[in-house]
Coordinates of C-alpha atoms in Angstrom, one line a residue:
X1 CA 0.1 0.0 -0.2
X2 CA 1.9 3.1 -0.8
X3 CA 4.8 1.6 -2.4
X4 CA 5.5 4.8 -4.3
X5 CA 6.1 5.7 -7.7
X6 CA 2.5 6.3 -9.0
X7 CA 1.7 10.0 -8.5
X8 CA -2.2 10.8 -9.1
X9 CA -0.6 13.9 -11.4
X10 CA 1.9 12.0 -13.7
X11 CA 5.3 13.1 -13.6
X12 CA 6.8 14.9 -16.8
X13 CA 9.8 13.6 -18.4
X14 CA 11.9 16.4 -17.2
X15 CA 11.0 15.4 -13.6
X16 CA 11.6 12.1 -14.2
X17 CA 15.0 12.4 -15.5
X18 CA 16.1 15.0 -13.0
X19 CA 18.3 14.2 -10.3
X20 CA 16.5 14.4 -7.0
X21 CA 19.3 14.9 -4.8
X22 CA 20.5 18.1 -7.1
X23 CA 20.7 21.3 -4.5
X24 CA 17.8 23.5 -5.3
X25 CA 19.2 27.2 -5.7
X26 CA 19.6 29.5 -3.0
X27 CA 20.0 32.7 -4.6
X28 CA 16.4 34.9 -4.5
X29 CA 13.8 33.7 -6.9
X30 CA 13.5 35.9 -9.9
X31 CA 9.5 35.7 -9.1
X32 CA 7.8 36.8 -6.1
X33 CA 4.7 35.1 -4.4
X34 CA 2.3 37.5 -6.5
X35 CA 3.8 35.9 -9.4
X36 CA 3.1 32.2 -8.1
X37 CA -0.6 33.2 -7.1
X38 CA -1.3 34.4 -10.8
X39 CA -0.5 31.2 -12.4
X40 CA -2.8 29.3 -10.1
X41 CA -6.5 29.2 -11.5
X42 CA -8.6 31.2 -9.1
X43 CA -11.1 28.6 -8.2
X44 CA -8.1 26.5 -6.6
X45 CA -8.4 29.0 -3.8
X46 CA -12.1 28.8 -3.2
X47 CA -13.2 26.2 -0.2
X48 CA -16.3 24.1 0.0
X49 CA -18.0 23.6 3.1
X50 CA -19.9 20.8 1.3
X51 CA -16.7 19.1 -0.2
X52 CA -14.8 19.2 3.0
X53 CA -17.6 17.5 4.8
X54 CA -17.8 14.9 2.2
X55 CA -14.3 14.0 3.1
X56 CA -15.0 14.1 6.7
X57 CA -17.8 11.5 6.1
X58 CA -15.7 9.5 3.6
X59 CA -12.8 9.0 6.2
X60 CA -15.0 8.6 9.2
X61 CA -17.5 6.1 7.1
X62 CA -14.3 4.0 6.4
X63 CA -12.9 4.1 9.8
X64 CA -16.8 2.8 11.1
X65 CA -16.7 0.1 8.3
X66 CA -13.2 -1.3 9.2
X67 CA -14.1 -0.9 13.3
X68 CA -17.0 -2.9 12.5
X69 CA -15.7 -5.9 10.5
X70 CA -13.0 -6.2 13.0
X71 CA -15.1 -6.1 15.9
X72 CA -17.7 -8.6 14.2
X73 CA -15.8 -11.0 12.3
X74 CA -12.1 -11.5 13.5
X75 CA -13.0 -13.6 16.2
X76 CA -14.5 -16.0 14.0
X77 CA -11.2 -16.7 11.9
X78 CA -8.9 -19.7 12.9
X79 CA -5.8 -18.3 14.7
X80 CA -3.3 -17.8 12.1
X81 CA -5.6 -15.9 9.7
X82 CA -7.1 -13.8 12.8
X83 CA -3.5 -12.4 13.5
X84 CA -2.8 -11.4 10.0
X85 CA -6.3 -9.9 9.9
X86 CA -5.5 -8.0 13.1
X87 CA -2.4 -6.7 11.6
X88 CA -3.9 -5.6 8.5
X89 CA -6.7 -3.9 10.4
X90 CA -3.9 -2.0 12.3
X91 CA -2.5 -0.5 9.3
X92 CA -5.3 0.3 7.4
X93 CA -7.3 2.1 9.9
X94 CA -4.1 3.6 10.9
X95 CA -4.1 5.2 7.4
X96 CA -7.8 6.2 7.7
X97 CA -6.7 8.0 11.0
X98 CA -3.9 9.4 9.4
X99 CA -6.2 10.9 6.6
X100 CA -8.3 12.3 9.5
X101 CA -5.4 14.0 11.0
X102 CA -4.7 15.9 7.6
X103 CA -7.9 17.2 7.4
X104 CA -7.5 18.5 11.0
X105 CA -4.2 20.1 9.7
X106 CA -6.2 21.7 7.0
X107 CA -8.9 23.0 9.4
X108 CA -6.1 24.5 11.4
X109 CA -4.9 26.2 8.2
X110 CA -8.4 27.5 7.5
X111 CA -8.3 25.7 4.5
X112 CA -11.5 23.8 5.3
X113 CA -14.2 26.4 4.9
X114 CA -14.8 29.9 4.8
X115 CA -15.7 30.0 8.0
X116 CA -13.3 30.0 11.2
X117 CA -15.3 28.5 13.8
X118 CA -16.3 25.6 11.4
X119 CA -12.6 24.8 10.8
X120 CA -11.9 25.0 14.7
X121 CA -14.9 23.1 15.6
X122 CA -14.2 20.3 13.1
X123 CA -10.5 19.9 13.9
X124 CA -10.7 20.3 17.5
X125 CA -13.5 17.3 17.8
X126 CA -11.7 15.1 15.4
X127 CA -8.0 16.0 16.8
X128 CA -9.2 15.3 20.1
X129 CA -10.6 11.9 19.2
X130 CA -7.0 10.7 17.8
X131 CA -5.5 12.3 21.0
X132 CA -4.0 15.1 19.1
X133 CA -4.2 19.0 21.2
X134 CA -5.8 20.9 18.0
X135 CA -5.2 24.5 19.1
X136 CA -1.7 23.5 20.8
X137 CA -0.7 22.4 17.3
X138 CA -2.4 24.8 15.1
X139 CA -0.4 27.5 16.8
X140 CA 3.1 26.2 16.6
X141 CA 2.5 24.7 13.2
X142 CA 1.5 28.2 12.1
X143 CA 4.9 29.4 13.3
X144 CA 6.3 26.4 11.4
X145 CA 4.9 27.7 8.3
X146 CA 6.0 31.3 9.1
X147 CA 9.8 30.2 9.6
X148 CA 10.2 27.4 7.4
X149 CA 13.8 26.2 7.1
X150 CA 15.2 28.8 9.5
X151 CA 17.5 27.6 11.8
X152 CA 17.1 30.3 14.2
X153 CA 13.2 30.4 14.4
X154 CA 11.6 27.4 12.7
X155 CA 9.3 25.1 15.0
X156 CA 9.8 21.7 13.8
X157 CA 12.8 19.4 12.4
X158 CA 15.0 21.8 13.2
X159 CA 18.3 20.2 12.5
X160 CA 21.4 20.3 14.6
X161 CA 25.0 22.0 13.4
X162 CA 27.9 19.6 13.9
X163 CA 28.9 20.8 17.1
X164 CA 25.7 20.2 18.6
X165 CA 25.9 16.4 17.7
X166 CA 26.2 13.9 20.9
X167 CA 29.5 12.3 21.1
X168 CA 27.6 8.8 21.0
X169 CA 26.4 9.6 17.7
X170 CA 29.4 8.4 15.8
X171 CA 29.0 4.8 17.7
X172 CA 25.2 4.5 16.7
X173 CA 25.7 5.7 13.2
X174 CA 25.7 2.2 11.7
X175 CA 22.9 -0.1 10.4
X176 CA 21.9 -1.6 13.6
X177 CA 21.9 2.0 15.3
X178 CA 19.8 3.5 12.3
X179 CA 17.3 0.8 12.9
X180 CA 16.8 1.7 16.5
X181 CA 16.6 4.8 15.7
X182 CA 14.0 4.7 13.1
X183 CA 11.8 2.5 15.3
X184 CA 11.9 4.9 18.2
X185 CA 11.2 7.9 15.9
X186 CA 8.2 6.0 14.6
X187 CA 6.7 4.8 17.9
X188 CA 7.7 7.6 20.2
X189 CA 8.3 10.4 18.1
X190 CA 4.9 12.4 18.1
X191 CA 4.3 11.8 21.8
X192 CA 7.8 13.0 22.5
X193 CA 7.2 16.1 20.5
X194 CA 3.9 16.8 21.6
X195 CA 5.1 16.5 25.2
X196 CA 8.6 17.5 25.3
X197 CA 9.0 19.3 21.9
X198 CA 11.7 17.0 20.8
X199 CA 13.0 18.0 17.5
X200 CA 11.2 21.3 17.9
X201 CA 12.7 24.8 18.6
X202 CA 15.2 25.4 21.6
X203 CA 13.6 27.4 23.8
X204 CA 16.1 27.3 26.4
X205 CA 14.3 25.4 29.0
X206 CA 11.1 23.0 29.2
X207 CA 8.6 23.4 26.2
X208 CA 5.8 21.3 25.7
X209 CA 2.5 21.4 23.6
X210 CA 0.1 21.0 26.7
X211 CA 1.9 23.7 28.9
X212 CA -0.2 26.8 28.5
X213 CA 2.3 28.8 30.3
X214 CA 5.3 27.1 28.3
X215 CA 7.5 29.4 25.8
X216 CA 5.9 28.3 22.5
X217 CA 2.7 30.2 23.3
X218 CA 1.6 34.0 23.9
X219 CA -0.7 35.2 26.5
X220 CA -3.8 35.3 24.1
X221 CA -3.2 31.5 23.2
X222 CA -3.1 30.0 26.6
X223 CA -6.8 29.6 27.1
X224 CA -7.0 27.7 23.6
X225 CA -4.3 25.3 25.3
X226 CA -6.3 24.8 28.2
X227 CA -9.2 23.8 25.8
X228 CA -7.0 21.4 23.8
X229 CA -5.8 19.9 27.0
X230 CA -9.5 19.2 28.0
X231 CA -10.3 17.6 24.5
X232 CA -7.6 15.1 24.8
X233 CA -8.6 14.5 28.8
X234 CA -12.0 13.8 27.7
X235 CA -10.9 11.4 25.1
X236 CA -8.8 9.5 27.4
X237 CA -11.5 9.2 30.2
X238 CA -13.7 7.7 27.2
X239 CA -11.3 5.4 26.5
X240 CA -10.6 4.4 30.1
X241 CA -14.5 3.9 30.3
X242 CA -14.4 1.7 27.4
X243 CA -11.4 -0.5 28.7
X244 CA -13.4 -1.0 31.8
X245 CA -16.2 -2.3 29.9
X246 CA -14.6 -4.1 27.1
X247 CA -11.0 -4.4 28.5
X248 CA -7.7 -3.1 28.0
X249 CA -6.7 -5.5 25.2
X250 CA -9.9 -4.8 23.2
X251 CA -8.9 -0.9 23.3
X252 CA -5.5 -1.4 22.4
X253 CA -6.3 -3.6 19.4
X254 CA -9.2 -1.4 18.2
X255 CA -7.9 2.1 18.9
X256 CA -4.4 2.0 20.3
X257 CA -2.8 0.0 17.5
X258 CA -4.0 2.4 14.8
X259 CA -3.3 5.3 16.7
X260 CA 0.4 4.0 16.6
X261 CA 0.3 3.6 13.0
X262 CA -1.2 7.0 12.4
X263 CA 1.7 8.6 14.7
X264 CA 4.2 6.7 13.0
X265 CA 2.8 7.8 9.5
X266 CA 2.7 11.5 10.4
X267 CA 6.2 11.5 11.7
X268 CA 7.3 9.6 8.4
X269 CA 5.7 12.1 5.9
X270 CA 6.4 15.2 7.8
X271 CA 10.0 14.2 8.4
X272 CA 10.3 13.5 4.4
X273 CA 8.7 16.6 3.5
X274 CA 11.4 18.6 5.3
X275 CA 14.4 16.5 5.4
X276 CA 16.5 16.0 2.1
X277 CA 20.0 16.5 0.8
X278 CA 18.8 19.1 -1.9
X279 CA 17.2 21.7 0.4
X280 CA 19.1 24.2 2.6
X281 CA 18.7 26.1 5.6
X282 CA 19.3 29.6 6.4
X283 CA 20.4 31.5 9.2
X284 CA 18.9 35.2 10.1
X285 CA 21.3 36.9 7.8
X286 CA 20.0 34.9 4.7
X287 CA 16.8 33.8 5.2
X288 CA 13.6 34.9 3.9
X289 CA 10.0 33.8 3.8
X290 CA 9.8 32.7 0.2
X291 CA 13.1 30.9 -0.1
X292 CA 12.3 29.0 3.4
X293 CA 8.8 27.9 1.6
X294 CA 10.5 26.4 -1.4
X295 CA 13.0 24.5 0.7
X296 CA 10.5 21.8 1.0
X297 CA 9.8 18.6 -0.9
X298 CA 7.3 16.9 -2.6
X299 CA 7.0 12.9 -2.5
X300 CA 5.1 10.3 -4.0
X301 CA 3.4 7.2 -1.8
X302 CA 1.6 5.9 -4.4
X303 CA -2.3 5.1 -3.3
X304 CA -1.6 6.8 0.0
X305 CA -1.2 10.2 -1.6
X306 CA -5.0 10.2 -1.9
X307 CA -5.4 8.3 1.6
X308 CA -3.4 11.1 2.9
X309 CA -5.4 13.9 1.2
X310 CA -2.5 15.0 -1.2
X311 CA -0.7 16.2 1.8
X312 CA 2.3 14.6 0.8
X313 CA 2.6 14.7 -3.0
X314 CA 1.6 18.7 -3.1
X315 CA 3.7 19.9 0.1
X316 CA 5.4 22.8 -1.8
X317 CA 2.1 24.3 -2.7
X318 CA 1.0 23.8 0.6
X319 CA 3.8 26.0 2.0
X320 CA 3.4 28.7 -0.2
X321 CA -0.8 28.8 -0.1
X322 CA -1.7 26.8 2.8
X323 CA -5.5 28.0 2.5
X324 CA -5.7 26.2 -0.5
X325 CA -7.7 23.1 0.2
X326 CA -6.5 19.6 -0.5
X327 CA -8.7 18.7 -3.4
X328 CA -7.4 21.7 -5.4
X329 CA -3.7 21.5 -4.6
X330 CA -2.8 18.8 -7.5
X331 CA -4.0 21.2 -10.1
X332 CA -2.2 24.1 -7.9
X333 CA 0.9 22.5 -8.1
X334 CA 0.6 21.5 -11.7
X335 CA 0.2 25.0 -12.5
X336 CA 3.4 26.5 -10.6
X337 CA 6.0 23.8 -11.9
X338 CA 6.8 25.9 -14.9
X339 CA 7.1 28.9 -13.0
X340 CA 9.3 27.6 -10.2
X341 CA 11.5 25.7 -12.4
X342 CA 14.9 24.5 -10.5
X343 CA 13.4 25.8 -7.2
X344 CA 10.5 23.0 -7.1
X345 CA 11.6 19.8 -5.7
X346 CA 10.2 16.3 -6.3
X347 CA 11.6 13.2 -5.1
X348 CA 10.0 10.0 -6.4
X349 CA 12.1 7.7 -4.2
X350 CA 9.8 5.1 -2.8
X351 CA 9.3 6.4 0.8
X352 CA 10.8 3.4 2.7
X353 CA 14.1 3.6 0.7
X354 CA 13.8 7.5 1.4
X355 CA 13.3 7.5 5.0
X356 CA 16.5 5.1 5.3
X357 CA 18.6 7.5 3.1
X358 CA 17.5 10.5 4.8
X359 CA 18.2 9.4 8.4
X360 CA 21.5 8.1 7.1
X361 CA 22.7 11.2 5.3
X362 CA 21.0 14.1 6.9
X363 CA 22.5 13.9 10.3
X364 CA 23.5 17.9 10.9
X365 CA 23.8 20.8 9.0
X366 CA 26.9 23.0 8.4
X367 CA 28.3 25.8 5.5
X368 CA 30.1 24.1 2.8
X369 CA 33.7 24.4 3.1
X370 CA 35.5 27.1 1.5
X371 CA 32.2 29.0 1.4
X372 CA 32.3 32.7 2.2
X373 CA 32.4 32.9 6.0
X374 CA 29.6 35.1 6.3
X375 CA 27.5 33.0 4.1
X376 CA 24.5 31.9 6.3
X377 CA 23.4 28.7 4.2
X378 CA 23.5 25.3 5.5
X379 CA 23.1 21.8 3.9
X380 CA 22.9 18.5 5.4
X381 CA 26.0 16.3 6.1
X382 CA 26.7 13.2 7.4
X383 CA 30.4 12.8 8.1
X384 CA 30.9 12.2 11.8

């Protein structure tokens, strides 16, 4: 499911031949964000409440159907097939949960409808149901979009410079150490980020998406962080009551394991959208918003492009215009490619190969040797 290589929008011959590891230009683009907007058909910026709710109903219907099948029929299967059925359910339901997460992410960007209160209501309810603090993530993610690929101010996947790499990394930079790292990242990455801001901006003190008075948020946002926490607590209480009635194992199988798959999927796709040998990071002397937004990568996840509502194969245009709804994002991406030229980055490497390569080759960032001392452009390196 989603081996890569079959984008819904066919890649051009030029894209297919392009070396995906070739660095994107770091010079200021010969176009403005206004120029980019002009080449996108105006209807791509229009949000349809009916169409957006269709995708909510679609994903919830799939989740309900898979839940019904698992809870009704799996116990009738003989042992070997029952275990296989449960593993299949966890993966498929986890991907559906990921699609729901993408819709909530779209709500946070005001790309769901023309009504902010509708976006926030839908996002809060659905995100709380999958144990995500909606407003907390919305606010930190907004700052990520405002500071993409800024070493000093970005909010997520902020790379280390070489001097910050822990001493033990040179001993873990091998296949076994990398496997342990990947397993940890895919299973614990999301909760560690939400609770401890791991891989996030260094605030110099404890930062958490659940702390209303933490450094991530300002005074106007603190009430909404309390509301986000209340949503997660309410869902946790409901799960506790269900566990008392049905048993903890039942809750883990029906809900917990798909949630684990969802968290791993979100870590995978967001990391690969922002971690690539071809994209630069900038310090404050060089960074500007447009070059930072262009330093993102579109990927191909095969059928999962649709399951994830085009979150992964249209990430560049999403960073340029985050209010474009996902059902227009492919058309908008196709429209901007000729104008962006070498500034547009697409990598069709199957995601499992790309994940291994990026975690191997993108250990830290530093300036190129021999570059101007004042050049504030950093690239991923892996020589320890």
